[in-house]
Amino acid sequence: MLRKAGLTASFISHVFQILGELACDSIENIYRQIQSVSQPPLTNHDDIRNIVIIGASYAGYHAAQVIASNLPPKSPYRVVIIEPHSHFHFTWVLPRFCVVEHQEHKAFIPYGPYLKGSPEARVRWVHERVAQVGRNSVRLAESQEQIPYAFLVVATGSGAADGLPSRVAADTKADGMALLQDMQRNIKQAQHLVVVGGGAAGVELAADAKQRYPEKHVTLVHSRKVVMHRFGPELQAAALQGLEDLGVEVILQERTTSSSIVEGQVTLQSGRRIECDFLVNCTGQKPSSSILAGLAPGAISPTGTVRVKPTLQIQDEKLPNVYVCGDVAEVGIDNPNARSAMRQGMVVGLNIVRAATGGSPTKTYKPFWGEGVIKLTLGLDKSISHVSDGKTELCWHSKERNLALMSAGAWKRLGAKPFEDHDGSEKQVV
């Protein structure tokens, strides 16, 4: 009990520390804006210098917001955001929306409102992929345009080979919704659903499917001794209990030999065969670092993450103007999530603003265990939240009353009105 009280006190102390840092950063920004008043306005378009950000998920989008809102009004720098997706993907709700119908549009949040208040000319959006990163420029894959940069931010995140339920393998909202609807139909039609992988996505999808369709046989296959193996024993036990209470069959320390369904069955490595007419693969995500292989191969670790300094500059002395943040960065986090990604985005953004205004990038990122708090749904109306410092765990159960979970809050945090999306071709509220 004393340890848990100490854990709570440490977490609260860290929150106040973060608030203090934000207050200091705000004061620094006000001073920077005042200093800029005496600077002459930029008159030559050719003098504009680009801060290129590759990837606009949690880390990249937040870095863009910090930079665009903190650069002085007369700054010669412009933020160029390169992101192939038409909308921000709220990935936390994807397992739920793979099962529950008529909610999938809420996973796609319009880009733009989060940068509201920044001068329009300061931000350029490019909805393409990067084919190559060079020492001074990036080349786009489709248009082949070369975009020079003074600073580069790589926030490409991580990807899942099979896409859903962890990622949406589509660039447009319409295509992404179609993929989710296909998944919903397949799960609805299946009588024997097999979910492979006992991490958060697998546990949540299996639990939701069983509660939504109690007549189905839902089996979760996981290669480890416990589900949620990257977390503490209290969460592991609660997750297993939640699955079993719903009637999900959990098979541990087993793997499927392939994702192929043969004669209505899949085969496990032990030789056991289980009935299956639809299989969902929820295993493994890998860092998306390949675009840096040509520029800084020595900075890419064996796991695919990119080595960085505490300032989140890439671990390469020849590239002081290249920063990496989010899931793709090697920062010593076992379970990367949105909170840590956004704090990294803040550090990168503030360091670039300092460097762009004549200062030094001295802001550093240090992982804090409190950023690893997780909320795991265990069916449509229950969840468990968990946080641990590696020695002590805190778990608390909650009731969930909204099928869309925290979608509306995510839209609001990104400056958008739930669930209005004016996509440019037709104005509608979805």
XYZ file of C-alpha atoms in Angstrom:
430
model
C 0.000 0.000 0.000
C 2.816 2.426 0.874
C 4.531 1.685 -2.418
C 1.356 2.470 -4.352
C 0.928 5.714 -2.424
C 4.520 6.602 -3.287
C 3.850 5.794 -6.938
C 0.865 8.136 -6.949
C 2.862 10.924 -5.276
C 5.693 10.523 -7.783
C 3.249 10.732 -10.675
C 1.631 13.920 -9.312
C 5.072 15.454 -8.746
C 6.015 14.755 -12.359
C 2.809 16.400 -13.606
C 3.680 19.584 -11.702
C 7.215 19.444 -13.097
C 5.836 19.262 -16.644
C 3.490 22.182 -15.949
C 6.453 24.214 -14.673
C 8.445 23.451 -17.805
C 5.511 24.488 -19.989
C 5.234 27.777 -18.098
C 8.966 28.477 -18.641
C 8.627 27.604 -22.336
C 5.701 30.028 -22.651
C 7.709 32.842 -21.078
C 10.612 32.099 -23.414
C 8.252 32.251 -26.398
C 6.809 35.615 -25.315
C 10.346 37.013 -25.047
C 11.134 35.648 -28.509
C 8.020 37.285 -29.992
C 8.917 40.649 -28.412
C 12.443 40.492 -29.805
C 11.116 39.798 -33.299
C 9.210 43.096 -33.426
C 12.375 45.005 -34.281
C 13.341 42.602 -37.080
C 12.735 43.676 -40.691
C 9.984 41.769 -42.552
C 10.920 39.035 -45.014
C 10.723 40.469 -48.532
C 12.343 37.842 -50.775
C 10.454 34.584 -51.284
C 13.753 32.865 -52.041
C 14.881 33.536 -48.467
C 12.242 31.145 -47.062
C 13.800 28.139 -45.349
C 11.982 24.865 -44.804
C 11.507 22.848 -41.643
C 10.413 19.530 -43.127
C 8.426 17.095 -40.985
C 7.947 13.563 -42.327
C 4.915 11.997 -40.688
C 1.996 13.697 -38.938
C 0.815 11.264 -36.313
C 1.137 12.074 -32.614
C 4.834 13.056 -32.597
C 5.093 14.789 -35.965
C 1.775 16.629 -35.781
C 2.574 17.941 -32.304
C 6.089 18.995 -33.373
C 4.497 20.927 -36.253
C 2.086 22.634 -33.887
C 4.857 23.631 -31.462
C 7.084 24.985 -34.222
C 4.365 26.841 -36.129
C 2.998 28.501 -32.996
C 6.377 29.455 -31.497
C 8.322 30.840 -34.467
C 8.453 34.657 -34.441
C 6.040 36.381 -36.860
C 8.844 37.581 -39.176
C 10.717 34.293 -39.178
C 12.116 33.142 -42.547
C 11.179 29.544 -41.710
C 8.214 27.608 -43.035
C 6.896 24.236 -41.804
C 6.419 21.619 -44.534
C 4.445 18.588 -43.352
C 4.763 15.510 -45.552
C 2.044 12.975 -44.705
C 0.363 10.579 -47.164
C -2.837 10.184 -45.119
C -5.696 12.580 -45.793
C -6.731 12.415 -42.119
C -5.157 11.827 -38.727
C -5.655 8.164 -37.742
C -6.828 7.752 -34.143
C -5.328 4.288 -33.809
C -6.404 3.589 -30.225
C -10.007 2.924 -31.308
C -9.201 0.695 -34.296
C -9.692 -2.676 -32.502
C -13.147 -1.475 -31.353
C -14.111 -0.204 -34.805
C -13.048 -3.486 -36.395
C -15.984 -5.031 -34.499
C -18.613 -2.340 -33.881
C -20.440 -1.033 -36.936
C -21.319 2.552 -37.901
C -18.536 4.160 -35.846
C -15.562 3.855 -38.206
C -15.666 7.458 -39.493
C -14.734 8.654 -36.018
C -11.233 7.172 -36.345
C -10.326 9.705 -39.052
C -9.786 13.239 -37.746
C -9.406 16.120 -40.237
C -5.929 17.575 -40.453
C -5.447 21.311 -40.034
C -7.459 22.583 -37.035
C -4.647 21.649 -34.618
C -2.510 24.323 -36.296
C -5.221 26.961 -36.084
C -3.772 30.341 -35.150
C -0.526 29.873 -37.044
C -0.025 32.135 -40.086
C -1.403 30.326 -43.146
C 1.734 30.993 -45.172
C 3.852 29.351 -42.481
C 2.549 25.818 -43.058
C 2.523 23.731 -46.229
C 0.855 20.324 -46.363
C 2.128 17.711 -48.829
C 0.047 14.534 -49.016
C 2.663 12.255 -50.521
C 5.299 9.753 -49.485
C 9.017 10.418 -49.270
C 11.108 8.320 -51.631
C 14.530 9.485 -50.499
C 16.103 11.578 -47.767
C 19.296 13.404 -48.691
C 21.716 15.587 -46.777
C 19.926 18.806 -47.682
C 16.619 17.792 -49.254
C 13.956 15.107 -49.515
C 12.525 13.695 -52.749
C 8.827 12.874 -53.024
C 7.788 9.504 -54.421
C 4.960 10.483 -56.777
C 5.722 14.003 -58.008
C 9.510 13.560 -57.685
C 9.664 17.095 -56.232
C 12.843 17.893 -54.316
C 12.109 19.839 -51.140
C 15.173 21.442 -49.510
C 15.308 21.642 -45.748
C 17.161 23.608 -43.089
C 15.823 21.250 -40.400
C 14.346 17.778 -40.790
C 12.046 15.896 -38.417
C 11.532 12.172 -38.991
C 8.348 11.030 -37.246
C 7.416 8.038 -39.379
C 6.217 5.897 -36.460
C 5.756 2.154 -36.741
C 3.760 -0.055 -39.047
C 1.998 -3.417 -38.933
C 2.424 -5.786 -41.865
C -1.247 -6.810 -41.841
C -2.639 -3.333 -41.152
C -5.791 -3.674 -39.064
C -6.450 -3.811 -36.190
C -3.291 -1.813 -35.324
C -2.950 0.368 -38.422
C -5.102 1.375 -41.410
C -3.339 0.522 -44.671
C -5.056 3.290 -46.635
C -4.343 6.945 -47.309
C -7.861 8.307 -47.803
C -10.654 8.359 -45.272
C -13.006 6.595 -47.696
C -10.577 3.732 -48.289
C -9.827 3.444 -44.574
C -13.531 3.257 -43.702
C -13.987 0.578 -46.361
C -11.233 -1.548 -44.802
C -12.828 -1.265 -41.365
C -16.249 -2.137 -42.793
C -14.788 -5.221 -44.495
C -13.304 -6.314 -41.174
C -16.637 -5.771 -39.425
C -18.452 -7.899 -42.016
C -15.905 -10.719 -41.806
C -16.080 -10.817 -38.017
C -19.870 -10.654 -38.058
C -20.141 -13.533 -40.534
C -17.560 -15.768 -38.846
C -18.695 -18.523 -36.510
C -15.185 -19.449 -35.405
C -12.991 -16.368 -35.021
C -9.280 -16.804 -34.274
C -7.262 -13.832 -33.020
C -3.476 -14.227 -33.119
C -1.520 -12.082 -30.673
C -2.169 -11.324 -27.014
C -1.064 -7.716 -26.867
C -3.512 -4.848 -26.401
C -4.995 -4.971 -29.921
C -5.590 -8.729 -29.782
C -7.074 -8.718 -26.282
C -9.398 -5.804 -27.060
C -10.612 -7.150 -30.398
C -11.230 -10.660 -29.035
C -13.138 -9.310 -26.020
C -15.247 -6.919 -28.104
C -16.089 -9.605 -30.674
C -17.172 -12.104 -28.031
C -19.371 -9.613 -26.197
C -20.878 -8.247 -29.423
C -21.539 -11.735 -30.783
C -21.750 -14.117 -27.794
C -22.863 -17.002 -29.996
C -19.485 -17.083 -31.777
C -16.535 -19.158 -30.701
C -13.638 -16.725 -30.240
C -10.136 -18.076 -29.708
C -7.065 -16.004 -28.850
C -3.685 -17.605 -29.591
C -0.592 -16.085 -27.996
C 3.015 -17.273 -28.104
C 3.948 -16.157 -24.562
C 3.110 -17.564 -21.131
C 0.782 -14.639 -20.409
C -1.272 -12.120 -22.346
C -0.099 -8.491 -22.196
C 3.413 -9.855 -21.558
C 5.109 -6.441 -21.767
C 3.222 -5.230 -18.717
C 3.029 -6.194 -15.047
C 1.431 -9.318 -13.537
C -1.618 -7.475 -12.164
C -2.646 -6.284 -15.628
C -1.816 -9.670 -17.141
C -4.058 -11.461 -14.646
C -6.888 -8.945 -15.077
C -6.746 -9.197 -18.869
C -6.858 -12.998 -18.804
C -9.719 -12.987 -16.311
C -11.649 -10.489 -18.431
C -11.286 -12.668 -21.534
C -12.276 -15.851 -19.742
C -15.280 -14.180 -18.078
C -16.583 -13.310 -21.540
C -16.042 -16.851 -22.788
C -12.988 -16.294 -25.001
C -10.821 -19.411 -25.309
C -7.218 -18.401 -24.599
C -4.398 -20.626 -25.878
C -0.978 -19.624 -24.559
C 2.560 -20.617 -25.600
C 1.386 -21.519 -29.084
C 1.758 -20.104 -32.578
C -0.122 -20.667 -35.801
C 1.957 -22.304 -38.528
C 0.526 -19.820 -41.063
C -2.370 -17.447 -41.525
C -3.946 -19.767 -44.084
C -7.263 -21.419 -43.271
C -7.413 -24.963 -44.623
C -10.726 -26.845 -44.595
C -12.083 -24.544 -41.907
C -9.114 -24.969 -39.591
C -5.765 -23.416 -38.681
C -2.849 -25.468 -37.415
C -0.766 -24.617 -34.360
C 2.924 -25.433 -34.051
C 2.097 -28.232 -31.632
C 0.074 -29.889 -34.380
C -3.257 -29.043 -32.791
C -5.928 -27.878 -35.187
C -8.627 -25.407 -34.239
C -11.761 -24.449 -36.125
C -11.518 -21.119 -37.915
C -13.399 -19.345 -40.672
C -11.763 -15.949 -40.105
C -8.347 -15.102 -38.629
C -7.162 -11.694 -37.403
C -3.419 -11.224 -37.043
C -2.578 -8.834 -34.190
C 1.155 -9.539 -33.957
C 4.070 -7.155 -34.093
C 4.662 -3.616 -35.256
C 8.002 -2.529 -36.676
C 9.613 0.949 -36.684
C 9.388 2.686 -40.065
C 13.018 3.812 -40.363
C 13.939 2.642 -43.871
C 13.934 6.148 -45.366
C 17.010 6.962 -43.256
C 18.977 3.914 -44.436
C 20.765 5.916 -47.130
C 21.445 9.043 -45.056
C 22.436 7.589 -41.680
C 22.655 3.774 -41.778
C 24.810 3.697 -38.653
C 22.052 5.329 -36.595
C 19.554 2.531 -37.231
C 19.558 -0.103 -34.489
C 19.110 -3.857 -35.091
C 15.462 -3.511 -34.018
C 14.842 -0.807 -36.618
C 14.581 2.141 -34.255
C 16.773 5.199 -34.826
C 19.396 6.095 -32.235
C 19.081 9.652 -30.954
C 20.727 12.021 -28.509
C 18.827 13.271 -25.432
C 17.930 16.344 -27.528
C 16.352 13.917 -30.035
C 18.861 14.890 -32.698
C 19.895 11.835 -34.672
C 22.980 10.051 -33.337
C 25.231 11.324 -36.130
C 27.560 14.288 -35.609
C 27.314 15.208 -39.298
C 23.551 15.730 -39.039
C 22.871 18.225 -36.220
C 19.779 19.540 -38.031
C 18.033 16.136 -38.266
C 15.666 15.115 -35.454
C 13.760 11.879 -34.825
C 10.752 11.399 -32.536
C 7.892 9.043 -31.804
C 7.766 5.253 -32.185
C 10.677 5.267 -34.637
C 13.082 6.841 -32.113
C 15.198 4.737 -29.742
C 14.538 6.476 -26.431
C 14.423 3.554 -24.001
C 10.658 3.048 -23.860
C 9.312 -0.509 -23.705
C 5.756 0.404 -24.670
C 5.635 3.509 -26.896
C 2.351 5.407 -26.894
C 0.760 8.734 -27.808
C 1.760 10.493 -24.581
C 5.474 9.803 -24.972
C 5.296 10.575 -28.701
C 3.712 13.964 -28.123
C 6.207 14.909 -25.431
C 9.012 13.980 -27.817
C 7.328 16.105 -30.472
C 7.302 19.017 -28.031
C 11.019 18.610 -27.272
C 11.884 18.470 -30.972
C 9.681 21.459 -31.758
C 11.161 23.648 -29.041
C 14.738 22.679 -29.953
C 14.181 23.576 -33.583
C 12.601 26.914 -32.647
C 15.606 27.676 -30.434
C 18.074 26.731 -33.187
C 16.104 28.678 -35.803
C 16.211 31.815 -33.656
C 19.919 31.710 -32.937
C 19.940 29.606 -29.798
C 21.104 26.105 -28.955
C 18.895 22.985 -28.899
C 19.261 22.230 -25.195
C 15.815 20.782 -24.428
C 16.144 17.074 -23.605
C 13.786 14.118 -23.437
C 13.969 11.676 -20.567
C 11.460 8.811 -20.451
C 9.130 8.819 -17.449
C 7.277 5.683 -16.373
C 4.060 7.659 -15.934
C 3.820 8.122 -19.692
C 3.301 4.365 -19.966
C -0.202 4.423 -18.479
C -2.504 2.237 -20.552
C -6.264 1.883 -20.742
C -7.257 -1.597 -21.896
C -10.851 -2.350 -22.826
C -12.171 -5.765 -21.764
C -15.379 -5.915 -23.736
C -17.773 -3.193 -24.796
C -18.540 -1.792 -21.348
C -15.458 -2.432 -19.180
C -11.863 -1.279 -19.095
C -8.836 -1.425 -16.859
C -6.167 1.275 -16.595
C -2.633 0.430 -15.547
C 0.579 2.240 -14.696
C 3.840 0.909 -13.282
C 7.332 2.130 -12.485
C 8.701 -1.366 -13.046
C 8.409 -2.323 -9.378
C 4.926 -1.305 -8.306
C 1.671 -1.430 -10.265
C -1.526 0.554 -10.053
C -4.664 -0.859 -11.698
C -8.160 0.587 -11.649
C -11.322 -0.665 -13.325
C -13.840 1.535 -15.121
C -17.196 1.285 -16.858
C -17.312 2.301 -20.512
C -20.556 3.943 -21.610
C -19.628 5.070 -25.123
C -19.071 2.611 -27.970
C -16.786 5.167 -29.634
C -14.656 5.325 -26.479
C -12.593 8.546 -26.342
C -13.052 9.518 -29.992
C -14.828 12.811 -29.303
C -12.105 13.887 -26.887
C -9.405 13.113 -29.440
C -11.168 15.246 -32.053
C -11.400 18.149 -29.611
C -7.752 17.872 -28.568
C -6.760 18.135 -32.227
C -8.894 21.227 -32.687
C -11.712 19.539 -34.623
C -15.436 19.549 -33.821
C -16.756 16.006 -33.282
C -17.647 14.629 -35.793
C -17.717 17.286 -38.498
C -15.565 16.698 -41.543
C -15.676 19.062 -44.478
C -13.631 17.020 -46.921
C -13.657 19.585 -49.744
C -15.868 17.636 -52.153
C -19.046 17.810 -50.131
C -19.760 19.408 -46.798
C -21.350 17.038 -44.371
C -21.534 16.192 -40.711
C -20.624 12.548 -40.134
